[in-house]
């Protein structure tokens, strides 16, 4: 499933920059190739669902007859990766107006993919069967890919499964290596729990004075390198990704500012952060409330902004006409390329 996961990166790059030449010449061929592989790899199970077999949930095992086993069918991570890949390829093909026949095959396959399942503990299952964990607090959270870095498990699109994913993360605990804690920061940011995310940041930044004791837990050395001998740069990079997720999110079809703000970050500023849609964001908050936001629109795309109330929007000193959907809490307004939009 490496090709499916790597394809998500090139698609995300397109979403942030909206460069159709890049999509056409580089990203889409990679994504399509990965999708072709997955179509060939999938098989029908006895219930008529498309599944992967053999399949694993990276580095974690389940128990069968008192013994740990690592290989099964249709691990949740496999199916999440494939599901998101197919959806992304379909969207890319629509943008490029290409491969209608191939898209039809993907649509048919999507309908047959084995669905997410919720186990008896009300948590998202890690495998197609509700196996007993070998390590309940295992550092990997692979089955939660659909929440982060994926984006198809959201409050609006899949609420029951999102709640089950949160339950699975709670059971997994706040333990883990540095990269694991970084992933969990990002997950709690998507769940909107700032206090949990902040607690994991504190765990990640615990000083590791004795390197040997931090082989299976978070922590940093005196130089702030993530403490997993010799060190894990993905713990450092993942932490910064988590901080951004706590302050700006754009994985839904709208921008959201301060979605997961912990009370410890009572005031602050964030400058020059990119968001999907070709936007560059500056925000400032005081007493946990947004007091200023500006958005540079590189591509002139319309903006949808999550807001609980109507907001005055300005561009070059002139007020911009907006539409406010109070039911959905969405503020919408147009932009032109390379204009800066400000509020307050």
C-alpha positions in Angstrom: 0.0 0.0 0.0 3.0 2.3 -0.1 2.0 3.6 -3.6 -1.5 4.5 -2.3 -0.1 6.4 0.6 2.6 8.2 -1.4 -0.1 9.1 -4.0 -1.9 11.0 -1.2 1.2 13.3 -0.9 1.2 14.4 -4.5 -2.6 14.9 -4.4 -2.3 17.1 -1.3 0.4 19.1 -3.0 -2.0 19.8 -5.8 -4.8 20.8 -3.3 -2.5 23.4 -1.7 -1.3 24.9 -5.0 -3.9 24.1 -7.6 -1.3 23.8 -10.4 -3.2 21.8 -13.1 0.0 21.3 -15.1 1.6 19.6 -12.1 -1.6 17.5 -11.7 -1.7 16.5 -15.3 1.9 15.8 -16.0 3.1 14.5 -12.6 0.6 13.8 -9.9 -2.3 12.2 -11.8 -0.1 9.6 -13.7 1.3 8.4 -10.3 -2.2 8.3 -8.7 -3.7 6.5 -11.6 -0.9 3.9 -11.6 -1.4 3.3 -7.9 -5.2 2.9 -8.5 -4.6 0.4 -11.3 -2.4 -1.6 -9.0 -5.0 -1.6 -6.2 -7.8 -2.6 -8.7 -5.6 -5.7 -9.6 -4.7 -6.4 -6.0 -8.3 -6.4 -4.6 -10.2 -9.6 -4.5 -13.9 -10.5 -3.7 -14.5 -12.1 -0.4 -17.3 -14.6 0.4 -19.7 -11.8 1.2 -19.1 -10.0 -2.1 -16.9 -7.2 -0.7 -13.6 -6.2 -2.3 -10.7 -6.7 0.1 -6.9 -7.0 0.3 -5.4 -10.4 1.2 -2.9 -10.9 2.6 -3.0 -7.7 4.7 -1.3 -6.3 7.8 -1.7 -3.4 10.2 1.9 -2.2 10.4 3.9 -3.7 13.2 0.9 -4.6 15.3 -0.5 -8.1 15.9 -3.8 -9.7 17.0 -4.3 -12.8 19.2 -5.5 -16.1 17.9 -5.6 -19.1 20.3 -3.3 -17.3 22.7 -0.7 -16.5 20.0 0.2 -13.2 18.3 -0.6 -13.1 14.5 0.2 -10.4 12.1 -1.4 -11.3 8.8 -5.1 -11.3 8.0 -7.5 -9.9 5.4 -8.6 -6.4 4.8 -6.9 -4.4 7.5 -8.6 -1.1 8.1 -5.5 0.8 7.0 -5.4 -1.0 3.7 -9.0 -0.2 2.9 -8.7 3.4 4.1 -5.8 4.0 1.8 -7.5 2.5 -1.2 -10.8 4.2 -0.5 -9.1 7.6 -0.3 -6.9 6.9 -3.3 -9.9 6.0 -5.5 -11.9 9.1 -4.4 -8.9 11.4 -5.1 -8.3 9.8 -8.5 -11.9 10.3 -9.4 -11.7 14.0 -8.4 -8.4 14.5 -10.3 -9.9 12.9 -13.4 -12.9 15.2 -13.3 -10.7 18.2 -13.0 -8.6 17.1 -16.0 -11.7 15.8 -17.9 -10.0 12.5 -18.7 -10.3 8.8 -18.3 -14.1 8.5 -18.0 -14.1 4.7 -18.5 -11.4 4.2 -15.9 -13.3 6.5 -13.5 -16.4 4.3 -14.0 -14.4 1.2 -12.9 -13.2 3.1 -9.8 -16.8 4.1 -8.9 -17.9 0.5 -9.2 -15.0 -0.7 -7.0 -15.7 2.0 -4.4 -19.2 0.7 -3.9 -17.9 -2.8 -3.3 -15.0 -2.0 -0.8 -15.6 -3.6 2.6 -16.9 -0.9 4.9 -15.5 0.4 8.1 -16.6 -1.7 11.1 -17.2 -0.9 14.8 -16.2 -3.5 17.4 -17.9 -4.5 20.6 -16.0 -1.8 22.6 -17.5 0.8 20.3 -14.1 1.4 18.7 -13.1 1.4 15.1 -11.8 -2.1 14.2 -8.2 -2.4 13.2 -8.9 -5.6 11.1 -11.9 -6.9 9.3 -12.6 -9.1 12.3 -12.8 -7.8 15.8 -9.6 -9.5 17.0 -8.1 -9.1 20.5 -5.1 -6.7 20.4 -1.7 -8.2 21.1 -0.7 -4.8 22.6 -3.7 -2.6 23.4 -1.4 0.5 23.8 0.6 -0.2 20.7 2.4 2.9 19.2 0.9 2.5 15.8 -2.5 4.0 15.0 -2.7 2.8 11.4 -6.4 2.1 11.4 -7.1 5.8 12.0 -5.6 6.9 8.7 -9.0 8.0 7.5 -9.0 10.7 10.2 -5.4 11.8 9.6 -3.5 12.1 7.3 -6.6 11.1 5.4 -9.7 13.2 5.5 -12.7 11.1 4.7 -13.7 10.4 8.3 -15.1 13.7 9.5 -17.9 14.9 11.7 -20.1 15.7 8.7 -19.3 12.8 6.5 -18.9 9.8 8.8 -19.9 10.8 12.4 -20.4 7.3 13.8 -17.1 6.0 12.5 -15.3 9.2 13.7 -16.6 8.6 17.2 -15.5 5.0 17.0 -12.0 6.2 15.8 -11.8 8.5 18.8 -12.7 5.6 21.1 -9.9 3.6 19.5 -7.4 6.4 20.1 -8.4 6.7 23.7 -7.8 3.0 24.2 -4.4 3.3 22.5 -3.5 5.8 25.2 -1.2 8.9 25.2 1.9 6.6 25.1 4.2 6.1 22.1 7.4 6.9 20.4 8.0 10.4 19.2 6.6 9.9 15.7 3.6 8.1 17.3 2.9 11.0 19.7 3.2 13.4 16.7 0.6 11.4 14.8 -1.7 11.4 17.8 -1.3 15.2 18.2 -2.6 15.5 14.6 -5.4 13.1 15.3 -6.6 14.9 18.4 -6.4 18.1 16.4 -8.8 16.6 13.9 -11.0 15.5 16.7 -11.1 19.0 18.1 -9.7 18.2 21.5 -7.1 20.9 22.3 -6.3 19.6 25.8 -5.5 16.1 24.6 -3.4 17.5 21.8 -1.5 19.8 24.3 -0.9 16.9 26.7 0.7 14.9 23.9 2.9 17.9 23.0 4.1 18.0 26.6 4.8 14.2 26.4 6.7 14.7 23.2 8.8 17.5 24.6 9.8 15.7 27.8 13.6 15.9 28.3 15.3 12.6 27.6 18.4 12.8 29.8 19.0 9.0 29.4 18.8 8.0 25.8 18.3 4.3 26.5 15.1 4.9 28.4 13.4 6.6 25.6 13.5 3.9 23.0 9.8 3.3 23.1 8.4 6.6 24.3 8.4 10.3 23.4 10.9 12.9 24.5 13.6 15.2 23.1 17.3 15.6 23.6 18.8 18.9 24.7 19.1 20.0 21.1 15.3 19.2 20.6 15.9 16.2 18.3 13.2 13.6 18.9 14.5 11.0 21.3 14.4 7.6 19.6 18.0 6.4 19.2 19.7 7.9 17.3 16.7 10.2 16.7 13.4 10.4 14.7 13.1 13.5 12.5 9.5 12.5 11.8 8.7 13.1 15.4 9.9 16.7 15.0 8.3 17.3 11.7 5.1 15.6 12.8 4.9 17.9 15.9 5.0 21.0 13.7 2.3 19.5 11.5 0.2 18.9 14.6 0.6 22.5 15.8 -0.6 23.8 12.4 -3.6 21.4 12.5 -4.6 22.8 15.9 -4.6 26.3 14.5 -5.8 26.1 10.9 -7.6 23.3 9.1 -8.7 23.1 5.5 -9.2 19.4 4.8 -12.9 19.8 4.6 -14.2 22.0 1.8 -13.8 25.1 4.0 -11.2 27.0 6.1 -11.4 26.8 9.9 -9.3 29.0 12.2 -8.4 27.9 15.8 -10.3 24.5 15.6 -8.4 22.9 18.4 -7.0 25.7 20.5 -5.9 24.6 24.0 -6.5 26.9 26.9 -2.8 27.1 27.5 -2.4 29.0 24.2 -4.5 32.0 25.4 -3.1 34.4 22.8 -0.8 34.1 19.8 -0.1 34.7 16.2 0.4 32.5 13.2 1.9 33.9 10.0 2.4 32.6 6.4 0.7 29.2 6.8 -0.6 27.6 3.6 -4.1 26.1 3.3 -5.7 24.0 0.6 -7.1 26.1 -2.2 -4.0 28.3 -2.8 -4.4 30.4 0.3 -1.8 31.8 2.7 -3.1 32.5 6.2 -2.2 35.0 8.9 -4.2 34.9 12.2 -4.0 36.5 15.6 -6.0 35.6 18.7 -6.4 37.0 22.2 -8.2 35.3 25.2 -8.8 32.3 23.0 -10.7 34.4 20.4 -9.8 35.3 16.9 -9.1 39.0 16.6 -7.6 39.3 13.1 -7.3 37.1 10.0 -5.9 37.8 6.6 -6.0 35.5 3.6 -3.8 35.9 0.5 -5.6 34.2 -2.4 -3.0 33.0 -5.0 -5.4 31.5 -7.4 -8.5 33.7 -7.0 -10.6 30.8 -5.7 -13.8 31.4 -3.8 -13.5 31.0 0.0 -15.7 29.1 2.4 -14.9 29.9 6.0 -16.3 28.2 9.1 -17.8 30.8 11.2 -20.5 30.9 13.9 -21.6 34.4 13.0 -21.5 36.9 10.1 -18.2 38.6 9.7 -17.2 41.8 7.8 -14.7 41.0 5.1 -12.5 43.6 3.3 -10.2 43.5 0.2 -8.0 46.5 -0.4 -10.1 48.6 1.9 -13.4 47.8 0.2 -16.0 45.6 1.8 -16.6 42.2 0.1 -20.1 40.9 -0.4 -20.5 37.7 1.6 -23.1 34.9 2.0 -23.7 33.4 5.4 -25.2 30.0 5.9 -26.2 30.0 9.6 -27.3 26.4 9.5 -24.0 25.1 8.2 -22.0 28.0 9.9 -20.3 28.7 6.6 -19.3 32.2 5.4 -18.7 32.3 1.6 -17.2 35.1 -0.6 -15.3 35.4 -3.9 -11.6 36.4 -4.3 -9.4 37.4 -7.2 -5.9 36.2 -7.8 -3.2 37.6 -5.6 -5.6 39.7 -3.5 -5.5 39.8 0.3 -8.7 39.4 2.3 -8.9 40.7 5.8 -11.5 40.8 8.6 -11.9 42.9 11.7 
